[in-house]
Short mmCIF file of C-alpha atoms in Angstrom, two decimals:
data_model
loop_
_atom_site.label_atom_id
_atom_site.label_comp_id
_atom_site.label_asym_id
_atom_site.label_seq_id
_atom_site.Cartn_x
_atom_site.Cartn_y
_atom_site.Cartn_z
CA MET A 1 -4.24 1.09 9.67
CA SER A 2 -3.59 4.78 9.24
CA SER A 3 -5.27 6.84 6.58
CA ARG A 4 -3.18 9.34 4.64
CA ARG A 5 -3.76 11.48 1.57
CA ALA A 6 -0.73 12.28 -0.52
CA ALA A 7 0.12 12.55 -4.16
CA PRO A 8 2.50 9.93 -5.58
CA THR A 9 6.05 11.10 -6.00
CA LYS A 10 8.62 10.50 -8.67
CA GLN A 11 11.60 8.28 -7.87
CA THR A 12 13.74 10.96 -6.17
CA ALA A 13 15.65 11.06 -2.92
CA ALA A 14 13.26 11.43 0.01
CA PRO A 15 13.91 14.05 2.67
CA ALA A 16 15.31 12.82 6.00
CA GLY A 17 12.66 11.20 8.21
CA THR A 18 10.52 10.00 5.32
CA ARG A 19 9.91 6.49 4.07
CA THR A 20 8.91 5.43 0.60
CA TYR A 21 5.65 3.50 0.53
CA LEU A 22 4.71 1.27 -2.39
CA ALA A 23 1.22 0.46 -3.70
CA GLY A 24 0.34 -2.76 -5.48
CA CYS A 25 0.24 -0.91 -8.81
CA GLY A 26 3.86 0.17 -8.36
CA ARG A 27 3.22 3.82 -7.49
CA THR A 28 5.27 5.25 -4.64
CA TRP A 29 4.70 7.90 -2.01
CA ALA A 30 7.43 9.49 0.14
CA LEU A 31 5.89 10.24 3.53
CA ALA A 32 7.15 11.07 7.01
CA SER A 33 5.68 8.09 8.88
CA ALA A 34 6.88 5.11 10.87
CA GLU A 35 3.65 3.15 10.28
CA PRO A 36 4.07 -0.42 8.95
CA ASP A 37 1.36 0.24 6.35
CA LEU A 38 -0.92 3.05 5.25
CA ALA A 39 -4.24 3.36 3.44
CA TYR A 40 -4.54 5.37 0.24
CA THR A 41 -8.20 6.40 0.07
CA GLU A 42 -8.36 8.83 -2.86
CA LEU A 43 -8.16 6.04 -5.46
CA ASN A 44 -8.14 8.61 -8.27
CA PHE A 45 -6.08 6.71 -10.85
CA PRO A 46 -7.88 5.23 -13.89
CA GLU A 47 -7.15 1.61 -12.91
CA CYS A 48 -8.20 2.02 -9.23
CA PRO A 49 -11.82 0.81 -9.66
CA LEU A 50 -10.62 -2.57 -11.00
CA CYS A 51 -7.28 -2.84 -9.17
CA PRO A 52 -6.75 -6.26 -7.51
CA HIS A 53 -5.09 -4.48 -4.54
CA ARG A 54 -8.22 -2.44 -3.76
CA VAL A 55 -9.79 -3.25 -0.38
CA GLU A 56 -13.49 -2.60 0.18
CA PRO A 57 -14.30 -3.05 3.89
CA ASP A 58 -17.86 -3.23 5.18
CA GLY A 59 -18.89 0.14 6.57
CA GLY A 60 -15.84 2.05 5.35
CA PRO A 61 -14.39 3.62 2.24
CA ALA A 62 -12.39 1.58 -0.28
CA PHE A 63 -8.62 1.94 -0.02
CA CYS A 64 -5.30 0.66 -1.32
CA THR A 65 -2.71 -0.66 1.12
CA LEU A 66 0.69 1.01 0.97
CA ARG A 67 3.68 -0.84 2.45
CA PRO A 68 7.23 0.43 2.90
CA ARG A 69 9.26 -0.27 -0.23
CA GLY A 70 11.31 -3.42 0.26
CA ALA A 71 9.08 -4.79 3.05
CA ALA A 72 8.03 -8.39 2.73
CA HIS A 73 4.42 -9.14 1.86
CA PRO A 74 2.42 -9.69 5.08
CA PHE A 75 1.79 -13.34 4.13
CA ALA A 76 5.36 -14.06 2.93
CA ALA A 77 6.09 -16.17 6.02
CA LEU A 78 3.29 -18.55 5.02
CA ALA A 79 5.17 -19.55 1.86
CA GLY A 80 7.53 -21.75 3.86
CA LEU A 81 4.84 -23.68 5.72
CA LYS A 82 4.75 -27.44 5.19
CA PHE A 83 1.52 -29.22 5.96
CA PRO A 84 1.49 -32.86 7.04
CA GLU A 85 -0.11 -35.17 4.54
#
């Protein structure tokens, strides 16, 4: 996962070559990146310490996962699984 530092942007048209990334809290960032997800490591918003989307890996800094707006959740495909009884 890539690590990027950027301030969230307002809902405006993004310049060409940028994608809008969405955090679990609903904040968006417009960044020039083709990465499937990014890590927001500043975590400087008041709700960040208790956010359910916060990831705290062993041996690394805590971060929030940013996914391109409109992208399916990484586990969305599991919703259609049917287990034999």
